[in-house]
CSV table of C-alpha atoms and ligand atoms in Angstrom, one decimal:
chain,number,residue,atom,x,y,z
F,1182,MET,CA,93.8,147.0,57.5
F,1183,PRO,CA,91.0,144.2,57.3
F,1184,PRO,CA,93.3,141.0,56.5
F,1185,PHE,CA,90.9,140.4,53.4
F,1186,GLU,CA,91.2,144.0,51.8
F,1187,GLY,CA,92.1,143.7,48.1
F,1188,TYR,CA,91.3,140.3,47.4
F,1189,ARG,CA,88.8,139.0,45.2
F,1190,LYS,CA,85.6,137.1,46.4
F,1191,ASP,CA,86.6,133.6,45.0
F,1192,GLU,CA,90.5,134.3,46.7
F,1193,ILE,CA,88.6,135.3,50.1
F,1194,SER,CA,86.5,132.1,50.0
F,1195,PHE,CA,89.5,130.0,49.3
F,1196,MET,CA,91.8,131.7,52.4
F,1197,ASN,CA,88.3,131.1,54.4
F,1198,GLU,CA,88.7,127.3,53.7
F,1199,LYS,CA,88.8,125.2,56.8
F,1200,ILE,CA,91.4,123.3,57.8
F,1201,LYS,CA,90.5,119.4,57.4
F,1202,MET,CA,91.4,116.9,59.9
F,1203,GLN,CA,91.6,113.1,58.4
F,1204,VAL,CA,91.4,111.2,61.7
F,1205,PRO,CA,89.5,112.2,64.4
F,1206,LEU,CA,90.5,113.8,67.9
F,1207,VAL,CA,89.2,112.0,71.0
F,1208,GLU,CA,87.3,114.9,72.7
F,1209,MET,CA,86.7,114.2,76.8
F,1210,ASP,CA,84.5,117.1,78.0
F,1211,GLY,CA,84.5,117.9,81.7
F,1212,ASP,CA,83.0,119.7,84.3
F,1213,GLU,CA,82.5,123.1,86.2
F,1214,MET,CA,84.6,126.3,85.0
F,1215,THR,CA,86.9,124.5,82.5
F,1216,ARG,CA,83.9,123.0,81.0
F,1217,ILE,CA,82.9,126.5,80.1
F,1218,ILE,CA,86.3,127.7,78.9
F,1219,TRP,CA,86.1,124.4,76.7
F,1220,GLN,CA,83.4,125.7,74.5
F,1221,LEU,CA,84.4,128.9,74.9
F,1222,ILE,CA,87.9,127.9,73.1
F,1223,LYS,CA,86.2,125.4,70.6
F,1224,ASP,CA,83.1,128.5,69.6
F,1225,GLU,CA,86.0,131.1,69.2
F,1226,LEU,CA,89.8,130.4,68.4
F,1227,LEU,CA,88.6,126.3,67.0
F,1228,LEU,CA,85.6,126.0,65.0
F,1229,PRO,CA,85.6,129.0,63.0
F,1230,TYR,CA,89.5,127.6,61.4
F,1231,ILE,CA,89.1,124.0,61.5
F,1232,GLU,CA,86.8,121.2,60.5
F,1233,LEU,CA,86.7,120.2,64.0
F,1234,ASN,CA,86.7,116.2,63.5
F,1235,THR,CA,86.1,115.0,67.0
F,1236,GLU,CA,84.8,111.9,68.1
F,1237,TYR,CA,83.0,113.6,71.5
F,1238,TYR,CA,82.8,112.0,75.0
F,1239,ASP,CA,80.8,113.7,77.9
F,1240,LEU,CA,83.1,112.9,80.9
F,1241,GLY,CA,80.7,115.9,83.2
F,1242,LEU,CA,79.9,114.1,86.2
F,1243,ARG,CA,76.0,114.0,85.4
F,1244,HIS,CA,77.1,112.1,82.4
F,1245,ARG,CA,79.6,109.5,83.8
F,1246,ASP,CA,77.0,109.1,86.9
F,1247,GLU,CA,74.5,108.1,84.2
F,1248,THR,CA,76.7,105.9,82.6
F,1249,ASP,CA,77.6,104.4,85.6
F,1250,ASP,CA,81.0,105.8,84.2
F,1251,GLN,CA,81.4,103.3,81.4
F,1252,ILE,CA,81.5,106.7,79.0
F,1253,THR,CA,85.3,107.4,81.2
F,1254,VAL,CA,86.2,103.6,80.2
F,1255,GLU,CA,85.1,104.4,76.2
F,1256,ALA,CA,86.8,107.6,76.0
F,1257,ALA,CA,89.9,105.4,76.9
F,1258,MET,CA,89.6,102.9,74.8
F,1259,ALA,CA,88.9,105.7,71.7
F,1260,ALA,CA,92.0,107.0,72.6
F,1261,LYS,CA,93.8,103.8,72.1
F,1262,LYS,CA,92.4,103.2,69.2
F,1263,TYR,CA,92.9,107.0,67.3
F,1264,GLY,CA,96.0,107.7,69.4
F,1265,VAL,CA,95.4,111.4,70.4
F,1266,ALA,CA,92.9,112.5,72.9
F,1267,VAL,CA,92.1,116.3,74.8
F,1268,LYS,CA,90.7,116.4,78.0
F,1269,CYS,CA,89.1,118.6,79.8
F,1270,ALA,CA,89.2,118.7,83.9
F,1271,THR,CA,87.0,116.5,85.6
F,1272,ILE,CA,85.7,116.3,89.3
F,1273,THR,CA,86.9,113.6,91.2
F,1274,PRO,CA,84.0,113.2,93.6
F,1275,ASN,CA,84.4,113.1,97.0
F,1276,ALA,CA,81.6,112.4,99.8
F,1277,GLN,CA,80.6,116.1,99.3
F,1278,ARG,CA,80.0,115.9,95.8
F,1279,VAL,CA,78.1,112.7,95.9
F,1280,GLY,CA,75.7,114.7,97.7
F,1281,GLU,CA,75.7,117.9,95.5
F,1282,TYR,CA,75.1,115.6,92.4
F,1283,GLY,CA,73.6,113.2,93.8
F,1284,LEU,CA,75.3,110.3,92.5
F,1285,LYS,CA,74.8,106.6,92.3
F,1286,GLN,CA,78.2,106.2,94.1
F,1287,MET,CA,81.5,107.8,94.2
F,1288,TRP,CA,82.9,107.1,91.1
F,1289,LYS,CA,86.7,106.7,90.9
F,1290,SER,CA,88.8,109.4,89.1
F,1291,PRO,CA,88.8,109.6,85.9
F,1292,ASN,CA,92.1,110.4,85.4
F,1293,GLY,CA,93.3,107.0,87.4
F,1294,THR,CA,90.4,105.0,85.2
F,1295,ILE,CA,92.0,106.2,81.9
F,1296,ARG,CA,95.8,106.0,83.4
F,1297,ALA,CA,95.2,102.3,83.9
F,1298,ILE,CA,94.0,101.6,80.8
F,1299,LEU,CA,96.5,103.6,78.5
F,1300,ASP,CA,99.2,102.6,81.5
F,1301,GLY,CA,101.1,105.8,80.9
F,1302,THR,CA,103.2,108.3,82.3
F,1303,VAL,CA,102.0,112.1,82.8
F,1304,PHE,CA,104.4,114.6,81.8
F,1305,ARG,CA,103.8,118.3,83.2
F,1306,ALA,CA,105.6,121.7,81.8
F,1307,PRO,CA,104.9,125.0,82.1
F,1308,ILE,CA,103.9,127.5,80.0
F,1309,LEU,CA,107.0,130.2,79.8
F,1310,VAL,CA,105.9,133.7,79.0
F,1311,ASP,CA,108.9,136.4,79.1
F,1312,SER,CA,106.9,139.1,80.9
F,1313,ILE,CA,106.7,136.0,84.4
F,1314,LYS,CA,110.2,135.5,85.7
F,1315,PRO,CA,110.4,132.3,87.2
F,1316,SER,CA,111.4,132.3,91.0
F,1317,VAL,CA,114.7,130.8,89.9
F,1318,ARG,CA,116.6,132.8,87.9
F,1319,THR,CA,118.5,131.0,86.2
F,1320,TRP,CA,115.7,129.3,84.9
F,1321,LYS,CA,115.0,129.9,81.1
F,1322,LYS,CA,113.7,126.8,79.3
F,1323,PRO,CA,110.6,124.7,80.8
F,1324,ILE,CA,111.3,122.0,83.0
F,1325,THR,CA,109.4,118.7,82.3
F,1326,ILE,CA,108.5,116.6,85.1
F,1327,ALA,CA,107.8,112.8,84.2
F,1328,ARG,CA,106.0,111.2,86.9
F,1329,HIS,CA,105.6,107.4,87.5
F,1330,ALA,CA,102.0,107.0,87.9
F,1331,TYR,CA,102.4,103.4,89.6
F,1332,GLY,CA,103.1,102.4,93.1
F,1333,ASP,CA,105.6,103.3,95.9
F,1334,ILE,CA,103.7,104.6,98.9
F,1335,TYR,CA,100.2,105.2,96.6
F,1336,ARG,CA,100.1,101.5,97.0
F,1337,ASN,CA,101.3,101.0,100.2
F,1338,VAL,CA,100.5,98.8,103.1
F,1339,GLU,CA,100.8,100.8,106.4
F,1340,TYR,CA,100.0,100.1,110.3
F,1341,ARG,CA,100.8,101.5,113.8
F,1342,ALA,CA,103.0,99.0,115.5
F,1343,GLU,CA,101.0,99.4,119.1
F,1344,GLY,CA,104.0,98.3,121.0
F,1345,PRO,CA,107.1,96.1,121.5
F,1346,GLY,CA,107.2,93.5,118.7
F,1347,THR,CA,109.0,92.1,115.5
F,1348,ALA,CA,107.7,93.6,112.3
F,1349,GLU,CA,109.0,91.1,109.5
F,1350,LEU,CA,108.8,91.2,105.8
F,1351,VAL,CA,107.6,88.1,104.3
F,1352,PHE,CA,107.4,86.8,100.6
F,1353,ARG,CA,105.8,83.9,99.7
F,1354,GLY,CA,106.8,82.2,96.2
F,1355,GLN,CA,103.9,80.5,94.3
F,1356,ASP,CA,106.2,77.6,94.6
F,1357,GLY,CA,105.6,77.9,98.3
F,1358,LYS,CA,109.2,79.1,99.3
F,1359,GLU,CA,109.5,82.0,102.3
F,1360,ARG,CA,111.7,84.6,102.4
F,1361,ARG,CA,111.7,86.6,105.7
F,1362,GLU,CA,113.4,89.3,107.2
F,1363,THR,CA,113.0,91.2,109.8
F,1364,VAL,CA,112.3,94.8,109.1
F,1365,PHE,CA,112.4,96.3,113.3
F,1366,GLU,CA,112.1,94.8,116.8
F,1367,PHE,CA,110.1,97.4,118.2
F,1368,LYS,CA,110.8,98.3,121.9
F,1369,GLY,CA,108.1,100.5,122.0
F,1370,PRO,CA,105.2,101.7,119.7
F,1371,GLY,CA,106.3,103.0,115.9
F,1372,VAL,CA,104.6,103.0,112.7
F,1373,ILE,CA,105.4,100.3,109.7
F,1374,MET,CA,105.2,100.5,105.9
F,1375,GLY,CA,105.3,98.1,103.5
F,1376,MET,CA,105.4,99.2,100.0
F,1377,HIS,CA,106.1,97.3,95.9
F,1378,ASN,CA,106.6,98.1,92.6
F,1379,ILE,CA,106.9,95.7,89.2
F,1380,ASP,CA,109.5,95.7,86.7
F,1381,ALA,CA,107.0,95.6,83.6
F,1382,SER,CA,105.6,99.2,85.2
F,1383,ILE,CA,109.3,100.6,85.3
F,1384,VAL,CA,110.1,99.5,82.2
F,1385,SER,CA,106.8,101.0,80.7
F,1386,PHE,CA,107.9,103.9,82.4
F,1387,ALA,CA,111.6,104.1,81.2
F,1388,ARG,CA,110.4,103.8,77.7
F,1389,ALA,CA,107.7,106.7,77.9
F,1390,CYS,CA,110.4,109.0,79.5
F,1391,PHE,CA,112.9,108.1,76.4
F,1392,ASN,CA,110.3,108.3,73.8
F,1393,TYR,CA,108.9,112.0,75.1
F,1394,ALA,CA,113.0,112.8,75.4
F,1395,LEU,CA,113.4,112.6,71.8
F,1396,ASP,CA,109.7,114.0,71.0
F,1397,VAL,CA,110.5,117.0,72.4
F,1398,LYS,CA,114.5,117.2,71.8
F,1399,GLN,CA,115.6,117.6,75.3
F,1400,ASP,CA,118.0,115.2,77.6
F,1401,LEU,CA,116.4,113.4,80.2
F,1402,TRP,CA,117.6,112.9,83.7
F,1403,PHE,CA,116.4,110.4,86.4
F,1404,ALA,CA,117.2,110.5,89.7
F,1405,THR,CA,116.5,108.3,92.9
F,1406,LYS,CA,118.1,107.6,96.2
F,1407,ASP,CA,119.7,104.3,95.2
F,1408,THR,CA,122.5,104.9,97.4
F,1409,ILE,CA,120.4,104.2,100.4
F,1410,SER,CA,117.4,102.0,99.0
F,1411,LYS,CA,120.0,99.4,97.5
F,1412,ILE,CA,117.4,97.0,95.8
F,1413,TYR,CA,114.3,99.1,95.6
F,1414,ASP,CA,115.9,102.4,94.1
F,1415,HIS,CA,118.6,100.3,92.3
F,1416,THR,CA,115.8,98.5,90.6
F,1417,PHE,CA,115.0,101.4,89.0
F,1418,LYS,CA,118.2,102.6,87.8
F,1419,ASP,CA,119.0,99.4,86.4
F,1420,ILE,CA,115.6,99.0,84.6
F,1421,PHE,CA,116.4,102.7,83.0
F,1422,GLN,CA,120.2,102.1,82.1
F,1423,GLU,CA,118.7,98.5,80.6
F,1424,VAL,CA,116.3,100.1,78.6
F,1425,TYR,CA,118.2,103.1,77.3
F,1426,ASP,CA,121.3,100.9,76.3
F,1427,ASN,CA,119.3,98.3,74.3
F,1428,GLU,CA,116.7,100.4,72.9
F,1429,TYR,CA,117.5,103.9,73.1
F,1430,ARG,CA,121.3,105.0,72.9
F,1431,GLU,CA,121.8,105.0,69.9
F,1432,LYS,CA,118.7,107.4,69.0
F,1433,PHE,CA,119.7,109.8,71.9
F,1434,THR,CA,122.9,110.0,69.9
F,1435,GLU,CA,121.7,110.7,66.5
F,1436,ALA,CA,119.5,113.5,68.2
F,1437,GLY,CA,122.4,114.7,70.0
F,1438,LEU,CA,120.5,114.4,73.4
F,1439,GLU,CA,121.8,112.9,76.6
F,1440,TYR,CA,120.6,110.5,79.1
F,1441,PHE,CA,121.7,111.2,82.6
F,1442,TYR,CA,121.4,109.5,85.9
F,1443,THR,CA,122.4,111.0,89.3
F,1444,LEU,CA,121.1,110.7,93.2
F,1445,ILE,CA,117.6,113.0,93.7
F,1446,ASP,CA,119.3,115.4,96.2
F,1447,ASP,CA,122.2,116.0,93.8
F,1448,ALA,CA,119.5,116.3,90.7
F,1449,VAL,CA,117.5,119.2,92.8
F,1450,ALA,CA,120.9,120.9,93.6
F,1451,ARG,CA,121.7,120.9,89.7
F,1452,ILE,CA,118.2,121.6,88.4
F,1453,ILE,CA,117.8,124.4,90.7
F,1454,ARG,CA,121.7,125.8,88.9
F,1455,SER,CA,120.4,124.8,85.8
F,1456,GLU,CA,118.9,126.5,82.5
F,1457,GLY,CA,115.5,124.1,82.6
F,1458,GLY,CA,114.8,122.9,79.0
F,1459,MET,CA,115.2,119.0,80.1
F,1460,VAL,CA,112.6,116.4,81.3
F,1461,TRP,CA,113.2,115.4,84.8
F,1462,ALA,CA,111.7,111.6,85.2
F,1463,CYS,CA,110.7,111.2,89.2
F,1464,LYS,CA,109.7,108.1,90.9
F,1465,ASN,CA,105.8,108.4,92.2
F,1466,TYR,CA,106.6,110.4,95.2
F,1467,ASP,CA,109.0,112.8,94.0
F,1468,GLY,CA,107.0,113.9,91.2
F,1469,ASP,CA,104.4,114.4,93.1
F,1470,VAL,CA,106.5,116.6,95.1
F,1471,MET,CA,108.5,118.0,92.3
F,1472,SER,CA,106.0,118.9,89.9
F,1473,ASP,CA,104.3,120.9,92.8
F,1474,MET,CA,107.4,122.9,93.2
F,1475,VAL,CA,108.8,123.4,89.7
F,1476,ALA,CA,104.9,124.2,88.6
F,1477,THR,CA,105.3,127.1,91.5
F,1478,ALA,CA,108.4,128.3,90.8
F,1479,PHE,CA,107.6,128.7,87.2
F,1480,GLY,CA,104.9,130.9,88.4
F,1481,SER,CA,101.2,129.2,88.3
F,1482,LEU,CA,99.5,126.0,87.9
F,1483,ALA,CA,97.3,127.7,85.7
F,1484,MET,CA,100.4,127.5,83.5
F,1485,MET,CA,100.8,124.2,83.6
F,1486,THR,CA,100.0,121.7,80.7
F,1487,SER,CA,100.1,117.9,81.6
F,1488,VAL,CA,100.2,115.0,79.0
F,1489,LEU,CA,99.6,111.4,79.5
F,1490,VAL,CA,101.9,109.0,76.9
F,1491,SER,CA,101.3,105.3,77.2
F,1492,PRO,CA,104.2,103.2,75.9
F,1493,GLU,CA,102.3,102.5,72.7
F,1494,GLY,CA,102.4,106.2,72.0
F,1495,ILE,CA,99.1,107.0,72.9
F,1496,TYR,CA,99.3,110.8,73.9
F,1497,GLU,CA,96.2,112.4,76.2
F,1498,TYR,CA,96.4,116.2,76.6
F,1499,GLU,CA,95.2,118.0,79.5
F,1500,ALA,CA,95.5,121.0,81.8
F,1501,ALA,CA,97.5,120.5,85.3
F,1502,HIS,CA,94.8,122.2,87.2
F,1503,GLY,CA,91.5,121.0,88.3
F,1504,THR,CA,88.2,122.7,87.4
F,1505,VAL,CA,87.9,125.9,89.4
F,1506,THR,CA,85.4,125.6,91.6
F,1507,ARG,CA,85.7,128.4,93.8
F,1508,HIS,CA,85.3,130.7,90.4
F,1509,TYR,CA,82.3,128.2,88.8
F,1510,TYR,CA,80.2,129.4,91.7
F,1511,ARG,CA,80.7,132.6,91.3
F,1512,HIS,CA,79.7,132.2,87.4
F,1513,LEU,CA,76.5,130.6,88.7
F,1514,LYS,CA,76.0,133.3,90.7
F,1515,GLY,CA,76.0,135.0,87.7
F,1516,GLU,CA,79.5,136.9,88.7
F,1517,GLU,CA,82.5,137.8,86.4
F,1518,THR,CA,85.7,135.5,86.5
F,1519,SER,CA,88.9,135.9,85.1
F,1520,THR,CA,90.1,132.0,85.1
F,1521,ASN,CA,92.7,131.7,82.8
F,1522,SER,CA,92.2,129.1,80.1
F,1523,MET,CA,96.1,128.8,78.8
F,1524,ALA,CA,96.8,125.0,80.0
F,1525,THR,CA,93.4,124.4,78.8
F,1526,LEU,CA,93.9,125.9,75.2
F,1527,PHE,CA,97.4,124.3,74.9
F,1528,ALA,CA,96.0,120.7,76.1
F,1529,TRP,CA,93.7,121.6,72.5
F,1530,THR,CA,96.7,122.8,71.0
F,1531,GLY,CA,99.0,120.2,72.0
F,1532,ALA,CA,96.5,117.4,71.0
F,1533,LEU,CA,96.1,119.4,67.3
F,1534,ARG,CA,99.5,119.2,66.7
F,1535,LYS,CA,100.4,115.8,67.3
F,1536,ARG,CA,97.0,114.9,65.1
F,1537,GLY,CA,98.6,116.9,62.6
F,1538,GLU,CA,102.4,115.3,63.0
F,1539,LEU,CA,100.9,111.5,62.8
F,1540,ASP,CA,98.8,112.3,59.9
F,1541,GLY,CA,101.1,114.4,57.8
F,1542,ASN,CA,98.6,117.0,58.0
F,1543,THR,CA,100.9,120.3,58.1
F,1544,ALA,CA,97.9,122.9,58.0
F,1545,LEU,CA,97.1,121.5,61.3
F,1546,THR,CA,100.4,121.8,63.2
F,1547,ASP,CA,101.4,125.1,61.7
F,1548,PHE,CA,97.8,126.5,63.1
F,1549,ALA,CA,98.7,124.6,66.4
F,1550,ASP,CA,102.1,126.5,66.6
F,1551,THR,CA,100.5,129.9,65.6
F,1552,LEU,CA,97.4,129.4,68.2
F,1553,GLU,CA,99.9,129.1,70.9
F,1554,ALA,CA,101.8,132.0,69.7
F,1555,ALA,CA,98.9,134.2,69.3
F,1556,SER,CA,97.8,133.3,73.2
F,1557,ILE,CA,101.8,134.0,74.4
F,1558,LYS,CA,101.7,137.2,72.4
F,1559,THR,CA,98.5,138.3,74.2
F,1560,ILE,CA,99.9,137.7,77.3
F,1561,GLU,CA,103.1,139.6,76.4
F,1562,GLU,CA,101.2,142.3,75.0
F,1563,GLY,CA,99.9,143.2,78.9
F,1564,VAL,CA,96.2,141.4,78.5
F,1565,MET,CA,95.4,138.4,80.7
F,1566,THR,CA,94.0,137.0,83.7
F,1567,LYS,CA,93.6,138.3,87.4
F,1568,ASP,CA,96.1,135.3,88.4
F,1569,LEU,CA,99.1,136.3,86.0
F,1570,SER,CA,98.6,140.3,86.9
F,1571,GLN,CA,100.0,139.3,90.2
F,1572,LEU,CA,102.7,137.9,88.8
F,1573,SER,CA,103.7,139.9,85.4
F,1574,GLU,CA,106.6,142.1,85.1
F,1575,LEU,CA,105.1,144.2,82.6
F,1576,SER,CA,104.0,148.1,84.0
F,1577,GLU,CA,100.8,148.4,81.9
F,1578,LYS,CA,98.7,145.4,82.3
F,1579,LYS,CA,95.0,145.2,81.4
F,1580,ILE,CA,92.9,142.4,83.5
F,1581,VAL,CA,90.3,140.7,81.3
F,1582,ASN,CA,87.6,138.3,82.1
F,1583,THR,CA,87.6,134.5,81.2
F,1584,ALA,CA,85.9,135.3,77.6
F,1585,ASP,CA,87.5,138.6,76.8
F,1586,PHE,CA,90.9,136.7,76.8
F,1587,LEU,CA,90.0,134.6,74.6
F,1588,LYS,CA,88.6,137.5,72.3
F,1589,GLU,CA,91.8,139.1,72.5
F,1590,VAL,CA,93.8,135.7,71.4
F,1591,ARG,CA,91.2,135.5,68.4
F,1592,VAL,CA,92.5,139.2,67.5
F,1593,ARG,CA,96.3,138.1,67.4
F,1594,LEU,CA,95.3,135.3,66.1
F,1595,ASP,CA,93.7,136.8,62.7
F,1596,SER,CA,96.1,139.1,62.5
F,1597,MET,CA,98.9,136.9,62.8
F,1598,LEU,CA,96.8,133.9,60.4
F,1599,SER,CA,96.6,136.8,57.7
F,1600,GLY,CA,100.2,138.0,57.8
F,1601,LYS,CA,101.6,134.7,56.6
L,1044,NAP,P1,91.5,123.6,91.1
L,1044,NAP,O1,90.4,123.3,90.3
L,1044,NAP,O2,93.2,123.3,90.0
L,1044,NAP,O3,92.0,125.0,91.8
L,1044,NAP,C1,92.5,125.4,92.8
L,1044,NAP,C2,92.6,127.2,93.0
L,1044,NAP,O4,93.8,127.0,91.8
L,1044,NAP,C3,91.7,127.7,92.2
L,1044,NAP,O5,90.7,128.1,93.0
L,1044,NAP,C4,92.5,129.0,91.7
L,1044,NAP,O6,92.5,129.9,93.2
L,1044,NAP,C5,93.3,128.3,91.1
L,1044,NAP,N1,93.7,128.1,89.9
L,1044,NAP,C6,93.4,126.9,89.4
L,1044,NAP,N2,93.3,126.7,88.2
L,1044,NAP,C7,93.4,127.9,87.8
L,1044,NAP,C8,93.0,128.8,86.7
L,1044,NAP,N3,92.9,128.0,85.4
L,1044,NAP,N4,92.6,130.1,86.7
L,1044,NAP,C9,92.8,130.9,87.9
L,1044,NAP,N5,93.3,130.2,88.9
L,1044,NAP,C10,93.5,128.9,88.7
L,1044,NAP,O7,91.8,122.4,92.4
L,1044,NAP,P2,90.6,122.4,93.2
L,1044,NAP,O8,89.7,123.4,93.6
L,1044,NAP,O9,91.3,121.6,94.7
L,1044,NAP,O10,89.6,121.1,92.6
L,1044,NAP,C11,88.6,121.5,92.0
L,1044,NAP,C12,87.9,120.5,91.0
L,1044,NAP,O11,89.0,120.2,89.9
L,1044,NAP,C13,88.0,118.7,91.8
L,1044,NAP,O12,86.8,118.3,92.1
L,1044,NAP,C14,88.8,118.2,91.9
L,1044,NAP,O13,88.5,116.3,91.8
L,1044,NAP,C15,89.0,118.4,90.4
L,1044,NAP,N6,90.7,117.9,89.7
L,1044,NAP,C16,90.3,117.7,88.8
L,1044,NAP,C17,91.9,117.3,88.1
L,1044,NAP,C18,92.0,117.0,86.4
L,1044,NAP,O14,90.4,116.0,86.1
L,1044,NAP,N7,92.9,117.2,85.9
L,1044,NAP,C19,93.1,118.2,88.4
L,1044,NAP,C20,93.0,118.1,90.0
L,1044,NAP,C21,91.4,118.8,90.7
L,1044,NAP,P3,91.8,131.3,93.6
L,1044,NAP,O15,90.4,130.3,93.8
L,1044,NAP,O16,92.4,131.5,94.6
L,1044,NAP,O17,91.8,131.8,92.2
L,1045,MG,MG1,100.4,116.8,94.5
């Protein structure tokens, strides 16, 4: 039955009224295949239902080049101002891209620039679909990886010791006092590395993790190797405990949630045996490795969502994957693509829901929930992009192209909205 059959015209126009947004959402457009998906999502699934109030920033590589990358800074400042942003995947230029786009220079990673301005922590969680079983049989709920995005080996100093000699670690205080420790007496060639982190960044990381866990109502786990690294890793452990005791213990108790610290190897073993459903905070390197492990075990990078949360509570939503260049080149050649839009769609729903929560706009939060449900229903009913068809356990599957998948979602969205 058509959704509006049996209603008077004035009733229909009332039902057709689009959802309003009081405060703008910061929209950061991007590159290649995800830029195409971006527009399709807006045209097919957002603009017909919402009076989309966004402040638009074009972070496409050409526009970043034209503005000497100022647009990225402006977009991050806008996120600071309004509190919620949604970002499309963007190209991080390398030498090949400089040639391909004739760039003035090899601009920095937009995500790096935004992260430096917002000082955030990145949370990555999979989108679960019943018919796609995780490789780990016990996992029933999503596992969110919270990765510290500052320091450690990502800001290291390292070189080779070419022959015998003494490696020392020296700290010179502003007062001129020196502390000096021998790292190793080399008898032959080898390698040396120095790295650091800062208390302020660890405190921000801890707060972001506690806030996020409260927000999604999940336990927080944190793990390092503090038995071996008795000062470096132990500092992480101590800071988390201190922040928890001083600022979050009561809130966690009230919410019936737990904060739990253990050694990283123990955490790995427990995570594999668990049902999932926790936020797992990791140091920078551990988070890099574990997020790929978790994403792959849950199925596909195309189903991983990502959100940057700043210590002041600014949220920037995006997909965990990149611009899907290989598919884009095929698209440019006029070939059909079957690129999965789920993670990009969930970036939009995540941002719209958060905007709705902050503004007390339940129409908007409800719409975000329904759109997510409609997209999951589409896959459950056997309609999916090629990447998922290899993972889904359904016996009847219909593989659709990039645009048709979103049209299929719209059919289900319409019937769910009119069924309310
Ligand atoms: P990618 O875009 O994530 O794609 C890697 C491969 O994974 C694709 O070729 C595809 O495999 C599969 N894949 C990823 N997302 C998919 C989706 N939504 N649907 C179906 N398959 C998907 O990574 P990349 O090729 O290494 O990087 C491409 C560009 O993205 C680079 O310029 C990089 O700088 C940028 N990047 C941006 C971000 C970001 O903005 N957050 C993150 C990572 C990378 P098949 O080809 O086998 O189908
Ligand atoms: Mg990685």
